[in-house]
Amino acid sequence: GIQVEQSPPDLILQEGANSTLRCNFSDSVNNLQWFHQNPWGQLINLFYIPSGTKQNGRLSATTVATERYSLLYISSSQTTDSGVYFCAVEWSDMRFGAGTRLTVKP
Amino acid sequence: DTEVTQTPKHLVMGMTNKKSLKCEQHMGHRAMYWYKQKAKKPPELMFVYSYEKLSINESVPSRFSPECPNSSLLNLHLHALQPEDSALYLCASSQPGGGQQALHFGNGTRLTVT
């Protein structure tokens, strides 16, 4: 089956810092999405981004499908950005990477 | 506010009990999903319904029984569970088909089996 690898596994930032999260996948995919899971377990869809670049406020994402990776950029991080960031790819069905656990300190 | 609603939020059940988890979506989506998430792990797909028909069953034990009464509702019937089945159970919906559109998740049911 398809392999989905996220890096780094853990990230600690000071409030206001910028960060880049990476998702590598081992095969061509129809679909790639980024999610944020907050400390209460709620999973929020950030981007549906099988290719190209999208921006939403302080967040942006880029997927280079031909090179099988996607990047999530967080600028001017806030404590509310803390949680786990997952990428998920569709191969035969949606598969999640192991996630990046982000902690933003005030 | 989430447009995918799951009930109950928390559930504690014994190994001999029968209970059901419920999920409702009002987004007009025709695909609905059950995921299981253990602590500090990613969600794992259990079942997919597309146009009210079961399309994917990821080798889930028969003590979990899904049901899709209509395009807006999804149930997960639980019977004779084991303590290792304790987890966060997440429902999601999307438009079906290859290159599925965005998945939208409910807030989950946190299940404890005693």
PDB file of C-alpha atoms in Angstrom:
ATOM      1  CA  GLY A   1       0.000   0.000   0.000  1.00  0.00           C
ATOM      2  CA  ILE A   2       0.917   3.661  -0.177  1.00  0.00           C
ATOM      3  CA  GLN A   3       3.346   5.068   2.385  1.00  0.00           C
ATOM      4  CA  VAL A   4       2.750   8.520   3.878  1.00  0.00           C
ATOM      5  CA  GLU A   5       5.563  10.090   5.888  1.00  0.00           C
ATOM      6  CA  GLN A   6       5.327  13.364   7.792  1.00  0.00           C
ATOM      7  CA  SER A   7       8.164  15.403   9.219  1.00  0.00           C
ATOM      8  CA  PRO A   8       9.095  16.537  11.729  1.00  0.00           C
ATOM      9  CA  PRO A   9       7.220  14.312  14.191  1.00  0.00           C
ATOM     10  CA  ASP A  10       7.340  16.998  16.867  1.00  0.00           C
ATOM     11  CA  LEU A  11       7.846  20.750  16.683  1.00  0.00           C
ATOM     12  CA  ILE A  12       8.001  23.361  19.433  1.00  0.00           C
ATOM     13  CA  LEU A  13       7.750  27.021  18.481  1.00  0.00           C
ATOM     14  CA  GLN A  14       7.647  30.354  20.203  1.00  0.00           C
ATOM     15  CA  GLU A  15       4.535  32.386  19.437  1.00  0.00           C
ATOM     16  CA  GLY A  16       5.089  34.480  16.310  1.00  0.00           C
ATOM     17  CA  ALA A  17       7.502  32.051  14.652  1.00  0.00           C
ATOM     18  CA  ASN A  18       7.012  30.493  11.207  1.00  0.00           C
ATOM     19  CA  SER A  19       7.168  26.786  10.384  1.00  0.00           C
ATOM     20  CA  THR A  20       7.053  24.319   7.506  1.00  0.00           C
ATOM     21  CA  LEU A  21       5.581  20.831   7.803  1.00  0.00           C
ATOM     22  CA  ARG A  22       6.281  18.207   5.164  1.00  0.00           C
ATOM     23  CA  CYS A  23       4.326  15.221   3.821  1.00  0.00           C
ATOM     24  CA  ASN A  24       5.980  12.693   1.472  1.00  0.00           C
ATOM     25  CA  PHE A  25       4.006   9.959  -0.244  1.00  0.00           C
ATOM     26  CA  SER A  26       5.198   6.920  -2.136  1.00  0.00           C
ATOM     27  CA  ASP A  27       2.796   6.747  -5.093  1.00  0.00           C
ATOM     28  CA  SER A  28       0.582   8.879  -7.298  1.00  0.00           C
ATOM     29  CA  VAL A  29      -2.520  10.041  -5.482  1.00  0.00           C
ATOM     30  CA  ASN A  30      -5.901  11.441  -6.504  1.00  0.00           C
ATOM     31  CA  ASN A  31      -6.315  13.601  -3.500  1.00  0.00           C
ATOM     32  CA  LEU A  32      -4.300  15.131  -0.666  1.00  0.00           C
ATOM     33  CA  GLN A  33      -5.691  16.939   2.341  1.00  0.00           C
ATOM     34  CA  TRP A  34      -4.237  18.628   5.407  1.00  0.00           C
ATOM     35  CA  PHE A  35      -6.011  18.487   8.777  1.00  0.00           C
ATOM     36  CA  HIS A  36      -5.498  20.053  12.187  1.00  0.00           C
ATOM     37  CA  GLN A  37      -6.543  18.070  15.257  1.00  0.00           C
ATOM     38  CA  ASN A  38      -6.899  20.279  18.299  1.00  0.00           C
ATOM     39  CA  PRO A  39      -6.203  19.108  21.862  1.00  0.00           C
ATOM     40  CA  TRP A  40      -9.898  18.212  22.263  1.00  0.00           C
ATOM     41  CA  GLY A  41      -9.757  15.783  19.352  1.00  0.00           C
ATOM     42  CA  GLN A  42     -11.617  17.845  16.770  1.00  0.00           C
ATOM     43  CA  LEU A  43     -10.290  17.294  13.228  1.00  0.00           C
ATOM     44  CA  ILE A  44     -10.540  20.346  10.999  1.00  0.00           C
ATOM     45  CA  ASN A  45      -9.961  20.217   7.263  1.00  0.00           C
ATOM     46  CA  LEU A  46      -7.397  22.887   6.380  1.00  0.00           C
ATOM     47  CA  PHE A  47      -6.799  22.278   2.695  1.00  0.00           C
ATOM     48  CA  TYR A  48      -7.946  20.010  -0.103  1.00  0.00           C
ATOM     49  CA  ILE A  49      -4.852  20.265  -2.302  1.00  0.00           C
ATOM     50  CA  PRO A  50      -4.066  17.449  -4.774  1.00  0.00           C
ATOM     51  CA  SER A  51      -1.758  19.866  -6.605  1.00  0.00           C
ATOM     52  CA  GLY A  52      -0.743  23.513  -6.663  1.00  0.00           C
ATOM     53  CA  THR A  53      -0.754  26.140  -3.944  1.00  0.00           C
ATOM     54  CA  LYS A  54      -3.513  27.473  -1.707  1.00  0.00           C
ATOM     55  CA  GLN A  55      -3.581  30.065   1.044  1.00  0.00           C
ATOM     56  CA  ASN A  56      -5.987  30.646   3.890  1.00  0.00           C
ATOM     57  CA  GLY A  57      -4.971  33.457   6.217  1.00  0.00           C
ATOM     58  CA  ARG A  58      -1.736  32.556   7.991  1.00  0.00           C
ATOM     59  CA  LEU A  59      -1.732  29.065   6.517  1.00  0.00           C
ATOM     60  CA  SER A  60      -0.702  28.023   3.049  1.00  0.00           C
ATOM     61  CA  ALA A  61      -0.028  24.687   1.376  1.00  0.00           C
ATOM     62  CA  THR A  62       1.788  23.513  -1.713  1.00  0.00           C
ATOM     63  CA  THR A  63       1.590  20.067  -3.312  1.00  0.00           C
ATOM     64  CA  VAL A  64       4.059  18.974  -5.995  1.00  0.00           C
ATOM     65  CA  ALA A  65       2.342  15.806  -7.159  1.00  0.00           C
ATOM     66  CA  THR A  66       5.052  14.855  -9.668  1.00  0.00           C
ATOM     67  CA  GLU A  67       7.634  14.836  -6.858  1.00  0.00           C
ATOM     68  CA  ARG A  68       5.236  13.270  -4.336  1.00  0.00           C
ATOM     69  CA  TYR A  69       5.359  15.783  -1.535  1.00  0.00           C
ATOM     70  CA  SER A  70       3.278  18.492   0.059  1.00  0.00           C
ATOM     71  CA  LEU A  71       4.235  21.329   2.398  1.00  0.00           C
ATOM     72  CA  LEU A  72       2.125  23.168   4.956  1.00  0.00           C
ATOM     73  CA  TYR A  73       3.346  26.632   5.981  1.00  0.00           C
ATOM     74  CA  ILE A  74       2.255  28.282   9.207  1.00  0.00           C
ATOM     75  CA  SER A  75       3.235  31.915   9.618  1.00  0.00           C
ATOM     76  CA  SER A  76       3.118  34.061  12.772  1.00  0.00           C
ATOM     77  CA  SER A  77       2.122  31.034  14.846  1.00  0.00           C
ATOM     78  CA  GLN A  78      -0.343  31.415  17.723  1.00  0.00           C
ATOM     79  CA  THR A  79      -0.944  29.207  20.755  1.00  0.00           C
ATOM     80  CA  THR A  80      -4.241  28.122  19.184  1.00  0.00           C
ATOM     81  CA  ASP A  81      -2.236  26.529  16.353  1.00  0.00           C
ATOM     82  CA  SER A  82      -1.080  23.846  18.794  1.00  0.00           C
ATOM     83  CA  GLY A  83      -2.233  20.312  18.092  1.00  0.00           C
ATOM     84  CA  VAL A  84      -1.464  17.609  15.556  1.00  0.00           C
ATOM     85  CA  TYR A  85      -1.282  18.265  11.828  1.00  0.00           C
ATOM     86  CA  PHE A  86      -2.094  15.333   9.567  1.00  0.00           C
ATOM     87  CA  CYS A  87      -1.809  14.931   5.856  1.00  0.00           C
ATOM     88  CA  ALA A  88      -4.041  12.341   4.248  1.00  0.00           C
ATOM     89  CA  VAL A  89      -3.804  10.959   0.733  1.00  0.00           C
ATOM     90  CA  GLU A  90      -6.241   9.012  -1.376  1.00  0.00           C
ATOM     91  CA  TRP A  91      -4.919   5.905  -3.048  1.00  0.00           C
ATOM     92  CA  SER A  92      -7.740   3.378  -2.849  1.00  0.00           C
ATOM     93  CA  ASP A  93      -9.101   5.225   0.152  1.00  0.00           C
ATOM     94  CA  MET A  94      -7.961   8.077   2.410  1.00  0.00           C
ATOM     95  CA  ARG A  95      -4.831   7.206   4.397  1.00  0.00           C
ATOM     96  CA  PHE A  96      -3.374   9.402   7.105  1.00  0.00           C
ATOM     97  CA  GLY A  97       0.261  10.068   7.889  1.00  0.00           C
ATOM     98  CA  ALA A  98       1.491   9.755  11.474  1.00  0.00           C
ATOM     99  CA  GLY A  99       1.183  13.506  12.017  1.00  0.00           C
ATOM    100  CA  THR A 100       3.317  16.387  13.249  1.00  0.00           C
ATOM    101  CA  ARG A 101       2.660  17.417  16.853  1.00  0.00           C
ATOM    102  CA  LEU A 102       3.023  21.205  17.116  1.00  0.00           C
ATOM    103  CA  THR A 103       3.326  23.069  20.392  1.00  0.00           C
ATOM    104  CA  VAL A 104       3.295  26.871  20.281  1.00  0.00           C
ATOM    105  CA  LYS A 105       4.501  28.501  23.490  1.00  0.00           C
ATOM    106  CA  PRO A 106       3.417  32.002  24.547  1.00  0.00           C
TER     107      PRO A 106
ATOM    108  CA  ASP B   1     -19.956  24.664  14.425  1.00  0.00           C
ATOM    109  CA  THR B   2     -19.379  21.313  12.738  1.00  0.00           C
ATOM    110  CA  GLU B   3     -21.838  20.217  10.066  1.00  0.00           C
ATOM    111  CA  VAL B   4     -21.235  16.576  10.905  1.00  0.00           C
ATOM    112  CA  THR B   5     -22.830  15.753  14.247  1.00  0.00           C
ATOM    113  CA  GLN B   6     -21.933  12.707  16.313  1.00  0.00           C
ATOM    114  CA  THR B   7     -23.702  11.366  19.384  1.00  0.00           C
ATOM    115  CA  PRO B   8     -22.962  10.581  22.098  1.00  0.00           C
ATOM    116  CA  LYS B   9     -19.772  12.545  22.835  1.00  0.00           C
ATOM    117  CA  HIS B  10     -18.687  10.033  25.444  1.00  0.00           C
ATOM    118  CA  LEU B  11     -19.706   6.412  25.979  1.00  0.00           C
ATOM    119  CA  VAL B  12     -18.701   3.905  28.624  1.00  0.00           C
ATOM    120  CA  MET B  13     -19.859   0.343  28.049  1.00  0.00           C
ATOM    121  CA  GLY B  14     -19.222  -3.103  29.423  1.00  0.00           C
ATOM    122  CA  MET B  15     -18.048  -5.991  27.287  1.00  0.00           C
ATOM    123  CA  THR B  16     -21.520  -7.557  27.225  1.00  0.00           C
ATOM    124  CA  ASN B  17     -23.399  -4.386  26.306  1.00  0.00           C
ATOM    125  CA  LYS B  18     -24.920  -3.415  22.982  1.00  0.00           C
ATOM    126  CA  LYS B  19     -24.714   0.264  22.029  1.00  0.00           C
ATOM    127  CA  SER B  20     -24.836   2.412  18.911  1.00  0.00           C
ATOM    128  CA  LEU B  21     -22.913   5.455  17.738  1.00  0.00           C
ATOM    129  CA  LYS B  22     -24.776   7.910  15.555  1.00  0.00           C
ATOM    130  CA  CYS B  23     -23.637  10.366  12.905  1.00  0.00           C
ATOM    131  CA  GLU B  24     -25.650  12.887  10.916  1.00  0.00           C
ATOM    132  CA  GLN B  25     -24.520  15.249   8.175  1.00  0.00           C
ATOM    133  CA  HIS B  26     -26.365  18.100   6.491  1.00  0.00           C
ATOM    134  CA  MET B  27     -23.851  18.876   3.774  1.00  0.00           C
ATOM    135  CA  GLY B  28     -25.543  16.955   0.939  1.00  0.00           C
ATOM    136  CA  HIS B  29     -22.625  14.539   0.801  1.00  0.00           C
ATOM    137  CA  ARG B  30     -23.155  11.030  -0.571  1.00  0.00           C
ATOM    138  CA  ALA B  31     -20.164   9.304   1.053  1.00  0.00           C
ATOM    139  CA  MET B  32     -19.827   8.681   4.779  1.00  0.00           C
ATOM    140  CA  TYR B  33     -17.025   7.097   6.776  1.00  0.00           C
ATOM    141  CA  TRP B  34     -16.159   5.616  10.148  1.00  0.00           C
ATOM    142  CA  TYR B  35     -12.606   6.050  11.447  1.00  0.00           C
ATOM    143  CA  LYS B  36     -11.076   4.744  14.667  1.00  0.00           C
ATOM    144  CA  GLN B  37      -8.325   6.703  16.405  1.00  0.00           C
ATOM    145  CA  LYS B  38      -6.221   5.420  19.287  1.00  0.00           C
ATOM    146  CA  ALA B  39      -4.301   7.838  21.483  1.00  0.00           C
ATOM    147  CA  LYS B  40      -1.314   9.484  19.753  1.00  0.00           C
ATOM    148  CA  LYS B  41      -2.070   7.650  16.500  1.00  0.00           C
ATOM    149  CA  PRO B  42      -3.606   8.773  13.195  1.00  0.00           C
ATOM    150  CA  PRO B  43      -7.206   7.915  12.312  1.00  0.00           C
ATOM    151  CA  GLU B  44      -7.646   4.477  10.751  1.00  0.00           C
ATOM    152  CA  LEU B  45     -10.385   3.824   8.223  1.00  0.00           C
ATOM    153  CA  MET B  46     -13.014   1.270   9.239  1.00  0.00           C
ATOM    154  CA  PHE B  47     -15.919   1.592   6.786  1.00  0.00           C
ATOM    155  CA  VAL B  48     -16.967   3.643   3.772  1.00  0.00           C
ATOM    156  CA  TYR B  49     -20.524   4.063   2.484  1.00  0.00           C
ATOM    157  CA  SER B  50     -21.043   5.521  -0.959  1.00  0.00           C
ATOM    158  CA  TYR B  51     -24.615   6.269  -2.053  1.00  0.00           C
ATOM    159  CA  GLU B  52     -25.839   4.352   1.020  1.00  0.00           C
ATOM    160  CA  LYS B  53     -24.006   1.193  -0.019  1.00  0.00           C
ATOM    161  CA  LEU B  54     -21.053  -0.259   1.881  1.00  0.00           C
ATOM    162  CA  SER B  55     -18.094   0.132  -0.442  1.00  0.00           C
ATOM    163  CA  ILE B  56     -15.091  -0.437   1.839  1.00  0.00           C
ATOM    164  CA  ASN B  57     -14.797  -2.615   4.928  1.00  0.00           C
ATOM    165  CA  GLU B  58     -11.234  -2.593   6.193  1.00  0.00           C
ATOM    166  CA  SER B  59     -11.302  -6.078   7.753  1.00  0.00           C
ATOM    167  CA  VAL B  60     -13.053  -4.797  10.841  1.00  0.00           C
ATOM    168  CA  PRO B  61     -14.202  -7.408  13.411  1.00  0.00           C
ATOM    169  CA  SER B  62     -17.873  -8.331  13.245  1.00  0.00           C
ATOM    170  CA  ARG B  63     -18.488  -6.886  16.706  1.00  0.00           C
ATOM    171  CA  PHE B  64     -18.620  -3.562  14.800  1.00  0.00           C
ATOM    172  CA  SER B  65     -21.638  -3.374  12.501  1.00  0.00           C
ATOM    173  CA  PRO B  66     -22.238  -0.280  10.331  1.00  0.00           C
ATOM    174  CA  GLU B  67     -25.576   0.878   9.028  1.00  0.00           C
ATOM    175  CA  CYS B  68     -26.499   3.694   6.635  1.00  0.00           C
ATOM    176  CA  PRO B  69     -30.296   4.241   6.834  1.00  0.00           C
ATOM    177  CA  ASN B  70     -30.216   7.178   4.386  1.00  0.00           C
ATOM    178  CA  SER B  71     -27.791   9.611   2.799  1.00  0.00           C
ATOM    179  CA  SER B  72     -27.640  11.795   5.918  1.00  0.00           C
ATOM    180  CA  LEU B  73     -27.325   9.181   8.654  1.00  0.00           C
ATOM    181  CA  LEU B  74     -24.654   6.676   9.616  1.00  0.00           C
ATOM    182  CA  ASN B  75     -24.715   4.349  12.608  1.00  0.00           C
ATOM    183  CA  LEU B  76     -22.132   2.067  14.136  1.00  0.00           C
ATOM    184  CA  HIS B  77     -23.594  -0.762  16.206  1.00  0.00           C
ATOM    185  CA  LEU B  78     -21.341  -2.148  18.916  1.00  0.00           C
ATOM    186  CA  HIS B  79     -21.654  -5.557  20.545  1.00  0.00           C
ATOM    187  CA  ALA B  80     -19.346  -7.640  22.741  1.00  0.00           C
ATOM    188  CA  LEU B  81     -16.486  -5.165  22.496  1.00  0.00           C
ATOM    189  CA  GLN B  82     -13.076  -5.660  24.064  1.00  0.00           C
ATOM    190  CA  PRO B  83     -11.134  -3.166  26.217  1.00  0.00           C
ATOM    191  CA  GLU B  84      -8.699  -2.636  23.322  1.00  0.00           C
ATOM    192  CA  ASP B  85     -11.600  -1.206  21.301  1.00  0.00           C
ATOM    193  CA  SER B  86     -11.521   1.865  23.539  1.00  0.00           C
ATOM    194  CA  ALA B  87     -10.742   4.782  21.224  1.00  0.00           C
ATOM    195  CA  LEU B  88     -12.074   7.944  19.595  1.00  0.00           C
ATOM    196  CA  TYR B  89     -14.547   7.032  16.856  1.00  0.00           C
ATOM    197  CA  LEU B  90     -14.806   9.632  14.115  1.00  0.00           C
ATOM    198  CA  CYS B  91     -17.454   9.999  11.451  1.00  0.00           C
ATOM    199  CA  ALA B  92     -16.740  11.911   8.249  1.00  0.00           C
ATOM    200  CA  SER B  93     -18.509  12.790   5.030  1.00  0.00           C
ATOM    201  CA  SER B  94     -17.536  13.908   1.538  1.00  0.00           C
ATOM    202  CA  GLN B  95     -18.642  13.747  -2.043  1.00  0.00           C
ATOM    203  CA  PRO B  96     -17.949  10.256  -3.378  1.00  0.00           C
ATOM    204  CA  GLY B  97     -15.866   9.123  -6.323  1.00  0.00           C
ATOM    205  CA  GLY B  98     -12.236   9.105  -7.292  1.00  0.00           C
ATOM    206  CA  GLY B  99     -10.453  12.260  -6.263  1.00  0.00           C
ATOM    207  CA  GLN B 100     -12.866  12.737  -3.418  1.00  0.00           C
ATOM    208  CA  GLN B 101     -13.498  16.254  -2.304  1.00  0.00           C
ATOM    209  CA  ALA B 102     -12.666  17.421   1.200  1.00  0.00           C
ATOM    210  CA  LEU B 103     -13.420  15.152   4.140  1.00  0.00           C
ATOM    211  CA  HIS B 104     -15.423  16.791   6.913  1.00  0.00           C
ATOM    212  CA  PHE B 105     -15.257  15.205  10.351  1.00  0.00           C
ATOM    213  CA  GLY B 106     -17.572  15.220  13.316  1.00  0.00           C
ATOM    214  CA  ASN B 107     -16.237  15.838  16.816  1.00  0.00           C
ATOM    215  CA  GLY B 108     -16.098  12.131  17.573  1.00  0.00           C
ATOM    216  CA  THR B 109     -17.357   9.749  20.229  1.00  0.00           C
ATOM    217  CA  ARG B 110     -14.852   8.849  22.925  1.00  0.00           C
ATOM    218  CA  LEU B 111     -15.552   5.201  23.761  1.00  0.00           C
ATOM    219  CA  THR B 112     -14.337   3.389  26.848  1.00  0.00           C
ATOM    220  CA  VAL B 113     -14.909  -0.358  27.151  1.00  0.00           C
ATOM    221  CA  THR B 114     -14.693  -1.693  30.690  1.00  0.00           C
TER     222      THR B 114
END
